[in-house]
Amino acid sequence: MNTKEATIEQLNKIGEGRFPGYLGIEITRVGDGEVAARMDVKPHHLAPNGFLHAGSVVTLADTACGYACRVNLPEGADNFTTIELKSNHLGTARDGAIEVVAKAAHMGRTTQVWDAVVTNAANGKTIAVFRCTQMVLYPK
């Protein structure tokens, strides 16, 4: 896949049989330095207390940021890996869907920093803010 011209369909395909696919994460938009995604909240996304598990939220945000990094790698780079991530959880959901938009804060040659906002799809309220740093990898 030419990552600079990746389609929504291609990005959804690479998640099949992997963690994003198992969680039901669906890429909904790619372009202009952003990636958007959504996930229908199912019982397996909840913690034992009945609220949305923080790991489910982080995985949605990290997937959007990772895919955004993938489609915005600098020339000559062939991959990336997360070297740091942080999230602040401000709300929750028990059903419905959650959405995320990932946007670049820094797109350097050796690192990229991505910010994401996760919202409740039904009411637009922010559930979490997320930031990750990706190390850009080059062939040896």
Rosetta silent file (secondary structure, phi, psi, omega in degrees, C-alpha in Angstrom):
SEQUENCE: MNTKEATIEQLNKIGEGRFPGYLGIEITRVGDGEVAARMDVKPHHLAPNGFLHAGSVVTLADTACGYACRVNLPEGADNFTTIELKSNHLGTARDGAIEVVAKAAHMGRTTQVWDAVVTNAANGKTIAVFRCTQMVLYPK
SCORE:     score description
SCORE:     0.000 S_00000001
   1 L     0.000  128.569  171.598    0.000    0.000    0.000 S_00000001
   2 L   -73.482  107.462 -171.833    1.264    3.439   -0.932 S_00000001
   3 H   -65.398  -28.057  179.617    0.794    5.025    2.460 S_00000001
   4 H   -67.279  -22.783 -177.663    0.583    8.588    1.105 S_00000001
   5 H  -119.645   27.696 -177.812   -2.517    7.606   -0.861 S_00000001
   6 L   -63.323  140.554  177.848   -4.092    5.142    1.575 S_00000001
   7 L   -99.253  166.468  174.921   -7.849    4.836    1.399 S_00000001
   8 H   -56.553  -43.989 -178.613  -10.328    4.267    4.202 S_00000001
   9 H   -61.426  -43.740  178.907  -10.852    0.752    2.858 S_00000001
  10 H   -63.384  -41.957 -179.882   -7.111   -0.030    2.912 S_00000001
  11 H   -67.107  -40.091  176.515   -6.723    1.243    6.467 S_00000001
  12 H   -65.219  -35.775 -179.255   -9.699   -0.784    7.672 S_00000001
  13 H   -64.636  -40.375 -177.582   -8.305   -3.864    5.904 S_00000001
  14 H   -68.506  -18.047  176.825   -4.942   -3.716    7.714 S_00000001
  15 H   -84.412  -15.197 -178.656   -6.787   -3.826   11.041 S_00000001
  16 L   -62.648  133.860 -179.959   -8.628   -7.045   10.203 S_00000001
  17 L    74.426    4.965  177.821   -7.434   -9.950   12.333 S_00000001
  18 L  -118.962  175.121 -176.184   -5.458   -7.513   14.499 S_00000001
  19 H   -52.608  -47.760  179.342   -6.342   -5.725   17.720 S_00000001
  20 H   -58.277  -39.681  179.047   -8.166   -2.779   16.040 S_00000001
  21 H   -66.565  -41.115  179.188  -10.318   -5.211   14.063 S_00000001
  22 H   -63.584  -31.869  178.614  -11.134   -7.325   17.104 S_00000001
  23 H   -83.440   -9.626  178.995  -12.336   -4.222   18.942 S_00000001
  24 L    83.547   25.252  179.017  -14.466   -3.162   15.969 S_00000001
  25 E   -74.396  131.524 -179.137  -12.574    0.043   15.209 S_00000001
  26 E  -123.196  122.871  174.333  -13.622    1.544   11.887 S_00000001
  27 E   -74.008  132.395 -176.389  -11.661    4.259   10.096 S_00000001
  28 E  -115.767  -18.763 -179.707  -14.150    6.838    8.803 S_00000001
  29 E  -156.712  140.608  174.550  -11.959    9.585    7.315 S_00000001
  30 E  -142.863  133.667  177.977   -8.372   10.014    6.164 S_00000001
  31 E   143.259  163.404  178.663   -6.752   13.111    4.690 S_00000001
  32 L    53.580   38.525  177.469   -5.527   16.627    5.344 S_00000001
  33 L    72.862   17.022 -179.309   -3.233   15.411    8.127 S_00000001
  34 E  -132.414  155.109  167.624   -6.087   13.763   10.032 S_00000001
  35 E  -135.409  132.969  176.742   -7.577   10.348   10.610 S_00000001
  36 E  -116.635  148.395 -179.462  -11.025    9.844   12.117 S_00000001
  37 E  -150.160  167.763  177.383  -12.429    6.589   13.462 S_00000001
  38 E  -145.771  162.831  178.594  -15.315    5.196   15.483 S_00000001
  39 E  -148.454  124.987  173.330  -16.144    2.196   17.603 S_00000001
  40 E   -72.111  130.490 -178.539  -19.540    0.883   18.619 S_00000001
  41 L   -77.832  120.338 -179.949  -19.520    0.317   22.378 S_00000001
  42 L  -119.804  164.997 -179.604  -20.160   -3.367   23.138 S_00000001
  43 H   -54.029  -33.702 -178.958  -20.112   -5.271   26.440 S_00000001
  44 H   -73.388   -7.628  174.475  -16.536   -6.454   25.816 S_00000001
  45 H   -88.222   -7.360 -174.727  -15.388   -2.791   25.771 S_00000001
  46 E   -93.725  149.879  172.121  -16.598   -2.269   29.345 S_00000001
  47 L   -79.555  166.975  178.793  -14.701   -2.681   32.586 S_00000001
  48 L   -57.818  -20.611  178.778  -16.219   -4.863   35.337 S_00000001
  49 L   -81.007   -0.802  177.585  -17.735   -1.696   36.864 S_00000001
  50 L    90.138   -2.563  177.370  -19.941   -1.273   33.766 S_00000001
  51 L   -98.052  161.291  178.128  -18.165    1.811   32.421 S_00000001
  52 E   -57.467  126.737 -179.929  -16.129    2.028   29.231 S_00000001
  53 L   -67.473  132.749 -179.841  -12.707    0.494   29.883 S_00000001
  54 H   -56.045  -35.933  179.362   -9.932    3.094   29.609 S_00000001
  55 H   -62.988  -32.387  176.528   -7.944    0.641   27.475 S_00000001
  56 H   -66.200  -42.695  179.383  -10.730    0.606   24.891 S_00000001
  57 H   -65.514  -46.534  179.848  -10.616    4.394   24.655 S_00000001
  58 H   -61.592  -40.687 -179.837   -6.816    4.454   24.464 S_00000001
  59 H   -64.475  -41.234  176.493   -6.825    1.779   21.751 S_00000001
  60 H   -60.377  -48.673 -178.583   -9.265    3.778   19.625 S_00000001
  61 H   -65.436  -44.015 -178.832   -7.164    6.944   19.992 S_00000001
  62 H   -65.389  -36.338  177.739   -3.840    5.145   19.497 S_00000001
  63 H   -64.584  -47.123  179.242   -5.134    3.408   16.376 S_00000001
  64 H   -61.387  -43.399  179.178   -6.233    6.681   14.797 S_00000001
  65 H   -66.429  -42.092  179.458   -2.913    8.332   15.660 S_00000001
  66 H   -63.389  -43.929  179.063   -0.912    5.339   14.450 S_00000001
  67 H   -66.438  -37.001  177.292   -2.743    5.167   11.144 S_00000001
  68 H   -63.035  -41.999  176.115   -2.315    8.940   10.743 S_00000001
  69 H   -61.285  -46.243 -178.731    1.410    8.539   11.311 S_00000001
  70 H   -54.899  -43.692 -177.183    1.489    5.663    8.815 S_00000001
  71 L   -84.376   -0.189  179.152   -0.061    7.752    6.045 S_00000001
  72 L  -126.401   26.165  177.965    2.191   10.722    6.815 S_00000001
  73 L   -64.312  143.396  176.957    5.608    9.077    7.066 S_00000001
  74 L   -66.677  158.726  178.595    8.459   11.205    5.708 S_00000001
  75 L   -56.850  133.706  179.519   10.047   10.194    2.427 S_00000001
  76 L    93.463  -21.501  178.171   12.370    7.209    2.885 S_00000001
  77 L   -76.406  148.214  179.549   10.735    6.055    6.135 S_00000001
  78 L  -124.855   -3.021 -179.631    9.110    2.644    6.088 S_00000001
  79 E  -169.360 -174.935  179.393    7.540    2.285    9.532 S_00000001
  80 E  -158.339  166.803  171.316    7.084    3.752   13.007 S_00000001
  81 E  -149.379  146.843  179.064    6.613    2.709   16.601 S_00000001
  82 E   -72.362  131.655  176.606    5.000    4.380   19.590 S_00000001
  83 E  -114.506  -12.330  176.755    7.526    5.616   22.136 S_00000001
  84 E  -163.458  144.091  172.667    5.184    7.505   24.487 S_00000001
  85 E  -149.414  153.819 -178.332    1.480    7.990   25.042 S_00000001
  86 E  -149.197  144.385  175.697   -0.727    9.786   27.519 S_00000001
  87 E  -141.287  146.590  170.825   -4.448   10.138   28.000 S_00000001
  88 E  -117.624  124.833 -177.344   -6.769   12.134   30.202 S_00000001
  89 E  -101.169  121.992 -171.776  -10.204   10.589   30.651 S_00000001
  90 L  -114.315   -9.461 -177.617  -12.967   13.147   31.157 S_00000001
  91 L  -165.301 -172.044 -179.081  -16.131   11.118   30.650 S_00000001
  92 L  -152.200  177.769  173.989  -17.433    7.704   29.698 S_00000001
  93 L  -146.882  150.807  177.109  -20.059    5.828   27.733 S_00000001
  94 L  -114.423  -14.026  179.862  -21.935    2.607   28.434 S_00000001
  95 L  -159.268 -173.874 -179.697  -23.472    2.131   25.002 S_00000001
  96 L    80.394 -137.408 -178.846  -23.753    3.787   21.607 S_00000001
  97 E  -142.951  156.182  172.453  -20.529    4.694   19.839 S_00000001
  98 E  -122.069  150.644 -177.040  -17.408    6.720   20.446 S_00000001
  99 E  -128.989  159.441  179.489  -15.471    8.653   17.828 S_00000001
 100 E  -143.607  147.634  169.343  -11.972   10.060   17.532 S_00000001
 101 E  -128.112  125.193  177.447  -10.108   12.553   15.379 S_00000001
 102 E  -104.325  132.985 -179.685   -6.301   12.435   15.316 S_00000001
 103 E  -133.224  146.590 -179.208   -4.350   15.525   14.224 S_00000001
 104 E   -73.914  134.474  170.136   -0.646   16.161   13.899 S_00000001
 105 E  -102.424  -28.179 -179.519    1.076   18.362   16.474 S_00000001
 106 E  -156.475  127.720  177.873    4.566   17.678   15.035 S_00000001
 107 E  -126.280   78.447 -179.049    5.599   15.801   11.889 S_00000001
 108 L   -90.609 -177.342 -179.444    9.370   15.629   11.971 S_00000001
 109 L   -78.072  -29.696 -177.988   11.859   13.387   10.239 S_00000001
 110 L  -112.488  -21.794  176.141   12.609   11.266   13.319 S_00000001
 111 E  -140.174  155.127  170.820    9.513   11.744   15.473 S_00000001
 112 E  -131.820  144.417  175.968    5.877   12.615   15.069 S_00000001
 113 E  -121.256  129.220 -177.094    3.494   13.805   17.796 S_00000001
 114 E  -123.341  137.296  174.963   -0.234   13.217   17.386 S_00000001
 115 E  -110.596  144.096  178.499   -3.162   14.564   19.404 S_00000001
 116 E  -139.028  145.553  174.452   -6.571   12.925   19.461 S_00000001
 117 E  -120.507  124.079  178.371   -9.922   13.810   20.975 S_00000001
 118 E  -101.122  129.953 -178.076  -12.352   10.980   21.729 S_00000001
 119 E  -127.494  158.540  171.276  -16.021   11.941   21.909 S_00000001
 120 E   -76.804  121.225 -175.934  -19.364   10.339   22.609 S_00000001
 121 L   -62.378  -30.389 -176.030  -20.969   10.033   19.156 S_00000001
 122 L   -72.597  -36.300 -173.752  -24.473   10.650   20.517 S_00000001
 123 L  -127.682   -1.659  177.611  -23.837   13.985   22.214 S_00000001
 124 L    75.611    2.435 -179.521  -20.364   15.159   21.125 S_00000001
 125 L   -69.975  142.211  179.613  -19.073   15.314   24.701 S_00000001
 126 E   -73.389  128.196  176.264  -15.349   14.754   25.116 S_00000001
 127 E   -96.432  -37.715 -178.370  -14.503   11.413   26.710 S_00000001
 128 E  -157.905  151.538  167.406  -10.715   11.677   26.490 S_00000001
 129 E  -115.405  143.009 -167.791   -7.814   13.695   25.183 S_00000001
 130 E  -141.463  143.739  173.743   -4.805   11.726   24.036 S_00000001
 131 E  -140.144  137.651  174.969   -1.255   12.431   22.852 S_00000001
 132 E  -137.892  153.836  175.751    1.340   10.057   21.504 S_00000001
 133 E  -115.006  130.552  179.113    4.861   10.304   20.149 S_00000001
 134 E  -111.847  135.894  171.703    5.942    8.052   17.313 S_00000001
 135 E   -90.269  125.087  179.703    9.523    7.227   16.410 S_00000001
 136 E   -82.158  132.998 -177.031    9.914    7.178   12.622 S_00000001
 137 E  -110.532  142.232  179.846   11.813    4.130   11.341 S_00000001
 138 L  -121.408  151.411  177.887   13.985    3.876    8.241 S_00000001
 139 L   -62.459  148.958  178.795   15.314    0.796    6.414 S_00000001
 140 L   -87.463    0.000    0.000   18.820   -0.273    7.412 S_00000001
